[in-house]
mmCIF file with all atom_site columns, C-alpha atoms in Angstrom:
data_model
loop_
_atom_site.group_PDB
_atom_site.id
_atom_site.type_symbol
_atom_site.label_atom_id
_atom_site.label_alt_id
_atom_site.label_comp_id
_atom_site.label_asym_id
_atom_site.label_entity_id
_atom_site.label_seq_id
_atom_site.pdbx_PDB_ins_code
_atom_site.Cartn_x
_atom_site.Cartn_y
_atom_site.Cartn_z
_atom_site.occupancy
_atom_site.B_iso_or_equiv
_atom_site.pdbx_formal_charge
_atom_site.auth_seq_id
_atom_site.auth_comp_id
_atom_site.auth_asym_id
_atom_site.auth_atom_id
_atom_site.pdbx_PDB_model_num
ATOM 1   C CA . GLY A 1 1   ? 7.256   -20.591 -13.292 1.00 63.00 ? 714 GLY A CA 1
ATOM 2   C CA . LEU A 1 2   ? 6.706   -17.465 -15.464 1.00 72.00 ? 715 LEU A CA 1
ATOM 3   C CA . ALA A 1 3   ? 10.471  -16.143 -15.915 1.00 79.00 ? 716 ALA A CA 1
ATOM 4   C CA . HIS A 1 4   ? 11.989  -19.012 -18.047 1.00 87.00 ? 717 HIS A CA 1
ATOM 5   C CA . THR A 1 5   ? 15.530  -17.683 -17.935 1.00 92.00 ? 718 THR A CA 1
ATOM 6   C CA . LEU A 1 6   ? 17.309  -16.377 -14.566 1.00 93.00 ? 719 LEU A CA 1
ATOM 7   C CA . ALA A 1 7   ? 17.904  -12.616 -16.308 1.00 93.00 ? 720 ALA A CA 1
ATOM 8   C CA . VAL A 1 8   ? 14.442  -12.216 -16.788 1.00 92.00 ? 721 VAL A CA 1
ATOM 9   C CA . ALA A 1 9   ? 13.727  -13.183 -12.776 1.00 90.00 ? 722 ALA A CA 1
ATOM 10  C CA . ILE A 1 10  ? 16.606  -10.970 -11.871 1.00 94.00 ? 723 ILE A CA 1
ATOM 11  C CA . GLY A 1 11  ? 15.257  -8.224  -14.140 1.00 94.00 ? 724 GLY A CA 1
ATOM 12  C CA . VAL A 1 12  ? 11.946  -8.305  -12.689 1.00 91.00 ? 725 VAL A CA 1
ATOM 13  C CA . ALA A 1 13  ? 13.058  -9.018  -9.137  1.00 92.00 ? 726 ALA A CA 1
ATOM 14  C CA . ILE A 1 14  ? 15.421  -5.873  -8.665  1.00 95.00 ? 727 ILE A CA 1
ATOM 15  C CA . PRO A 1 15  ? 12.991  -3.154  -9.768  1.00 94.00 ? 728 PRO A CA 1
ATOM 16  C CA . THR A 1 16  ? 10.321  -4.785  -7.462  1.00 92.00 ? 729 THR A CA 1
ATOM 17  C CA . GLY A 1 17  ? 12.316  -5.008  -4.733  1.00 92.00 ? 730 GLY A CA 1
ATOM 18  C CA . ILE A 1 18  ? 13.971  -1.476  -5.032  1.00 94.00 ? 731 ILE A CA 1
ATOM 19  C CA . ALA A 1 19  ? 9.900   -0.384  -5.311  1.00 92.00 ? 732 ALA A CA 1
ATOM 20  C CA . VAL A 1 20  ? 8.601   -2.468  -2.393  1.00 90.00 ? 733 VAL A CA 1
ATOM 21  C CA . GLY A 1 21  ? 11.535  -0.757  0.113   1.00 91.00 ? 734 GLY A CA 1
ATOM 22  C CA . TYR A 1 22  ? 10.673  2.435   -1.034  1.00 90.00 ? 735 TYR A CA 1
ATOM 23  C CA . LEU A 1 23  ? 6.880   2.179   -0.489  1.00 86.00 ? 736 LEU A CA 1
ATOM 24  C CA . GLY A 1 24  ? 7.357   0.663   2.820   1.00 85.00 ? 737 GLY A CA 1
ATOM 25  C CA . VAL A 1 25  ? 9.612   3.579   4.051   1.00 88.00 ? 738 VAL A CA 1
ATOM 26  C CA . PHE A 1 26  ? 7.334   6.049   2.339   1.00 87.00 ? 739 PHE A CA 1
ATOM 27  C CA . ALA A 1 27  ? 4.241   4.276   3.747   1.00 84.00 ? 740 ALA A CA 1
ATOM 28  C CA . VAL A 1 28  ? 5.309   4.083   7.585   1.00 86.00 ? 741 VAL A CA 1
ATOM 29  C CA . SER A 1 29  ? 6.740   7.800   6.914   1.00 86.00 ? 742 SER A CA 1
ATOM 30  C CA . VAL A 1 30  ? 3.469   8.791   5.657   1.00 84.00 ? 743 VAL A CA 1
ATOM 31  C CA . LEU A 1 31  ? 1.471   7.533   8.455   1.00 84.00 ? 744 LEU A CA 1
ATOM 32  C CA . GLN A 1 32  ? 4.383   8.432   11.350  1.00 85.00 ? 745 GLN A CA 1
ATOM 33  C CA . SER A 1 33  ? 3.800   12.201  10.067  1.00 85.00 ? 746 SER A CA 1
ATOM 34  C CA . ARG A 1 34  ? -0.209  11.844  10.237  1.00 83.00 ? 747 ARG A CA 1
ATOM 35  C CA . THR A 1 35  ? -0.239  10.506  14.071  1.00 87.00 ? 748 THR A CA 1
ATOM 36  C CA . PRO A 1 36  ? -0.171  12.612  16.621  1.00 89.00 ? 749 PRO A CA 1
ATOM 37  C CA . VAL A 1 37  ? 3.217   12.277  18.448  1.00 89.00 ? 750 VAL A CA 1
ATOM 38  C CA . SER A 1 38  ? 1.543   11.216  21.495  1.00 91.00 ? 751 SER A CA 1
ATOM 39  C CA . MET A 1 39  ? -0.096  7.662   19.620  1.00 90.00 ? 752 MET A CA 1
ATOM 40  C CA . GLN A 1 40  ? 3.073   6.785   17.485  1.00 89.00 ? 753 GLN A CA 1
ATOM 41  C CA . GLY A 1 41  ? 4.095   4.177   19.697  1.00 91.00 ? 754 GLY A CA 1
ATOM 42  C CA . ARG A 1 42  ? 0.799   2.356   19.448  1.00 92.00 ? 755 ARG A CA 1
ATOM 43  C CA . MET A 1 43  ? 0.562   3.057   15.710  1.00 90.00 ? 756 MET A CA 1
ATOM 44  C CA . SER A 1 44  ? 3.773   1.465   15.227  1.00 90.00 ? 757 SER A CA 1
ATOM 45  C CA . SER A 1 45  ? 2.885   -1.459  17.449  1.00 92.00 ? 758 SER A CA 1
ATOM 46  C CA . LEU A 1 46  ? -0.122  -1.892  15.649  1.00 90.00 ? 759 LEU A CA 1
ATOM 47  C CA . LEU A 1 47  ? 1.524   -1.608  12.385  1.00 88.00 ? 760 LEU A CA 1
ATOM 48  C CA . MET A 1 48  ? 4.263   -4.301  13.162  1.00 89.00 ? 761 MET A CA 1
ATOM 49  C CA . PHE A 1 49  ? 1.577   -6.673  14.266  1.00 89.00 ? 762 PHE A CA 1
ATOM 50  C CA . ALA A 1 50  ? -0.063  -6.300  11.028  1.00 86.00 ? 763 ALA A CA 1
ATOM 51  C CA . PHE A 1 51  ? 3.182   -6.705  9.531   1.00 84.00 ? 764 PHE A CA 1
ATOM 52  C CA . PHE A 1 52  ? 4.359   -9.760  11.555  1.00 89.00 ? 765 PHE A CA 1
ATOM 53  C CA . ALA A 1 53  ? 1.043   -11.630 13.090  1.00 90.00 ? 766 ALA A CA 1
ATOM 54  C CA . LEU A 1 54  ? -0.641  -11.473 9.552   1.00 88.00 ? 767 LEU A CA 1
ATOM 55  C CA . ASP A 1 55  ? 2.367   -12.828 7.236   1.00 88.00 ? 768 ASP A CA 1
ATOM 56  C CA . PRO A 1 56  ? 1.863   -16.301 8.066   1.00 91.00 ? 769 PRO A CA 1
ATOM 57  C CA . VAL A 1 57  ? -1.461  -16.454 7.428   1.00 92.00 ? 770 VAL A CA 1
ATOM 58  C CA . SER A 1 58  ? -1.499  -14.360 3.944   1.00 91.00 ? 771 SER A CA 1
ATOM 59  C CA . GLN A 1 59  ? 1.780   -16.967 3.055   1.00 93.00 ? 772 GLN A CA 1
ATOM 60  C CA . GLY A 1 60  ? -0.633  -19.775 4.059   1.00 95.00 ? 773 GLY A CA 1
ATOM 61  C CA . LEU A 1 61  ? -3.263  -18.479 1.736   1.00 94.00 ? 774 LEU A CA 1
ATOM 62  C CA . ALA A 1 62  ? -0.652  -18.047 -1.112  1.00 94.00 ? 775 ALA A CA 1
ATOM 63  C CA . GLY A 1 63  ? 0.049   -21.719 -0.462  1.00 94.00 ? 776 GLY A CA 1
ATOM 64  C CA . VAL A 1 64  ? -3.072  -22.586 -1.338  1.00 95.00 ? 777 VAL A CA 1
ATOM 65  C CA . LEU A 1 65  ? -3.986  -20.596 -3.931  1.00 95.00 ? 778 LEU A CA 1
ATOM 66  C CA . VAL A 1 66  ? -0.874  -21.570 -5.962  1.00 93.00 ? 779 VAL A CA 1
ATOM 67  C CA . GLY A 1 67  ? -2.022  -24.816 -6.085  1.00 94.00 ? 780 GLY A CA 1
ATOM 68  C CA . PHE A 1 68  ? -4.651  -23.823 -8.608  1.00 95.00 ? 781 PHE A CA 1
ATOM 69  C CA . GLY A 1 69  ? -1.769  -22.060 -10.699 1.00 91.00 ? 782 GLY A CA 1
ATOM 70  C CA . PRO A 1 70  ? 0.140   -18.797 -10.402 1.00 88.00 ? 783 PRO A CA 1
ATOM 71  C CA . THR A 1 71  ? -2.513  -16.865 -12.454 1.00 90.00 ? 784 THR A CA 1
ATOM 72  C CA . VAL A 1 72  ? -5.020  -17.494 -9.773  1.00 93.00 ? 785 VAL A CA 1
ATOM 73  C CA . LEU A 1 73  ? -2.965  -16.644 -7.134  1.00 92.00 ? 786 LEU A CA 1
ATOM 74  C CA . PHE A 1 74  ? -1.608  -13.344 -8.763  1.00 91.00 ? 787 PHE A CA 1
ATOM 75  C CA . SER A 1 75  ? -5.328  -12.718 -9.944  1.00 93.00 ? 788 SER A CA 1
ATOM 76  C CA . THR A 1 76  ? -6.540  -13.017 -6.337  1.00 94.00 ? 789 THR A CA 1
ATOM 77  C CA . ALA A 1 77  ? -3.876  -10.896 -4.796  1.00 92.00 ? 790 ALA A CA 1
ATOM 78  C CA . ALA A 1 78  ? -4.557  -7.835  -7.628  1.00 93.00 ? 791 ALA A CA 1
ATOM 79  C CA . GLY A 1 79  ? -8.304  -8.610  -6.617  1.00 94.00 ? 792 GLY A CA 1
ATOM 80  C CA . PHE A 1 80  ? -7.738  -7.916  -2.940  1.00 92.00 ? 793 PHE A CA 1
ATOM 81  C CA . LEU A 1 81  ? -5.707  -5.014  -3.785  1.00 90.00 ? 794 LEU A CA 1
ATOM 82  C CA . VAL A 1 82  ? -7.880  -3.282  -5.989  1.00 93.00 ? 795 VAL A CA 1
ATOM 83  C CA . LEU A 1 83  ? -10.778 -4.378  -3.472  1.00 95.00 ? 796 LEU A CA 1
ATOM 84  C CA . SER A 1 84  ? -8.847  -2.464  -0.374  1.00 89.00 ? 797 SER A CA 1
ATOM 85  C CA . GLY A 1 85  ? -7.908  0.644   -2.591  1.00 86.00 ? 798 GLY A CA 1
ATOM 86  C CA . LEU A 1 86  ? -11.718 1.003   -3.909  1.00 90.00 ? 799 LEU A CA 1
ATOM 87  C CA . ALA A 1 87  ? -12.645 0.703   -0.226  1.00 90.00 ? 800 ALA A CA 1
ATOM 88  C CA . VAL A 1 88  ? -10.735 3.350   0.933   1.00 85.00 ? 801 VAL A CA 1
ATOM 89  C CA . LEU A 1 89  ? -10.650 5.723   -1.790  1.00 82.00 ? 802 LEU A CA 1
ATOM 90  C CA . PRO A 1 90  ? -14.130 7.418   -0.652  1.00 83.00 ? 803 PRO A CA 1
ATOM 91  C CA . THR A 1 91  ? -12.412 8.366   2.554   1.00 83.00 ? 804 THR A CA 1
ATOM 92  C CA . ARG A 1 92  ? -11.403 11.604  3.917   1.00 80.00 ? 805 ARG A CA 1
ATOM 93  C CA . ALA A 1 93  ? -8.074  10.588  5.154   1.00 74.00 ? 806 ALA A CA 1
ATOM 94  C CA . ALA A 1 94  ? -7.317  8.745   1.540   1.00 72.00 ? 807 ALA A CA 1
ATOM 95  C CA . ARG A 1 95  ? -8.247  11.922  -0.127  1.00 72.00 ? 808 ARG A CA 1
ATOM 96  C CA . ALA A 1 96  ? -6.059  13.990  1.706   1.00 72.00 ? 809 ALA A CA 1
ATOM 97  C CA . ALA A 1 97  ? -2.987  11.842  1.683   1.00 67.00 ? 810 ALA A CA 1
ATOM 98  C CA . LEU A 1 98  ? -1.755  13.184  -1.501  1.00 61.00 ? 811 LEU A CA 1
ATOM 99  C CA . PRO A 1 99  ? -0.089  16.414  -0.423  1.00 59.00 ? 812 PRO A CA 1
ATOM 100 C CA . PRO A 1 100 ? -1.604  19.505  -2.497  1.00 54.00 ? 813 PRO A CA 1
ATOM 101 C CA . CYS A 1 101 ? 1.635   20.759  -3.085  1.00 55.00 ? 814 CYS A CA 1
ATOM 102 C CA . SER A 1 102 ? 2.176   17.596  -5.539  1.00 54.00 ? 815 SER A CA 1
ATOM 103 C CA . LEU A 1 103 ? -0.534  18.478  -7.695  1.00 51.00 ? 816 LEU A CA 1
ATOM 104 C CA . PRO A 1 104 ? -0.691  20.813  -10.583 1.00 57.00 ? 817 PRO A CA 1
ATOM 105 C CA . SER A 1 105 ? -1.784  24.274  -9.420  1.00 59.00 ? 818 SER A CA 1
ATOM 106 C CA . HIS A 1 106 ? -5.210  24.096  -11.293 1.00 56.00 ? 819 HIS A CA 1
ATOM 107 C CA . GLN A 1 107 ? -6.370  20.733  -9.207  1.00 53.00 ? 820 GLN A CA 1
ATOM 108 C CA . ARG A 1 108 ? -4.981  22.080  -5.644  1.00 52.00 ? 821 ARG A CA 1
ATOM 109 C CA . ASN A 1 109 ? -8.132  23.948  -4.573  1.00 52.00 ? 822 ASN A CA 1
ATOM 110 C CA . THR A 1 110 ? -10.129 20.792  -5.675  1.00 51.00 ? 823 THR A CA 1
ATOM 111 C CA . ALA A 1 111 ? -8.081  18.490  -3.981  1.00 46.00 ? 824 ALA A CA 1
ATOM 112 C CA . ASN A 1 112 ? -8.395  21.056  -0.876  1.00 50.00 ? 825 ASN A CA 1
ATOM 113 C CA . ASP A 1 113 ? -11.953 21.159  -1.177  1.00 52.00 ? 826 ASP A CA 1
ATOM 114 C CA . LEU A 1 114 ? -12.216 17.207  -1.262  1.00 50.00 ? 827 LEU A CA 1
ATOM 115 C CA . ALA A 1 115 ? -10.263 16.756  1.723   1.00 52.00 ? 828 ALA A CA 1
ATOM 116 C CA . SER A 1 116 ? -12.202 19.022  3.935   1.00 55.00 ? 829 SER A CA 1
ATOM 117 C CA . ARG A 1 117 ? -15.537 17.356  2.972   1.00 51.00 ? 830 ARG A CA 1
#
């Protein structure tokens, strides 16, 4: 594998697990806070479908790609993440996802202007 010692594997796995756990909770919280109360059940159902139904598909694809080596697997995964990020970046919802209060004061008006377009 890529980690030649147990200490390196643990040193990578722990912060990765913490980050994934935090981001998972954060993402669901953002989705729920931006969904009308009357639609939250449907949104949660769709989200759970995406998590559980598509998981075997992604694992199967990863199994095929790892046959070509870990570099191909991780490069392909990174490519999908970059492409999906670039695909949603121009949308109004993506621009409005960052609350203005988390931006420096000189950027708040710009962010609000972009989100309202």
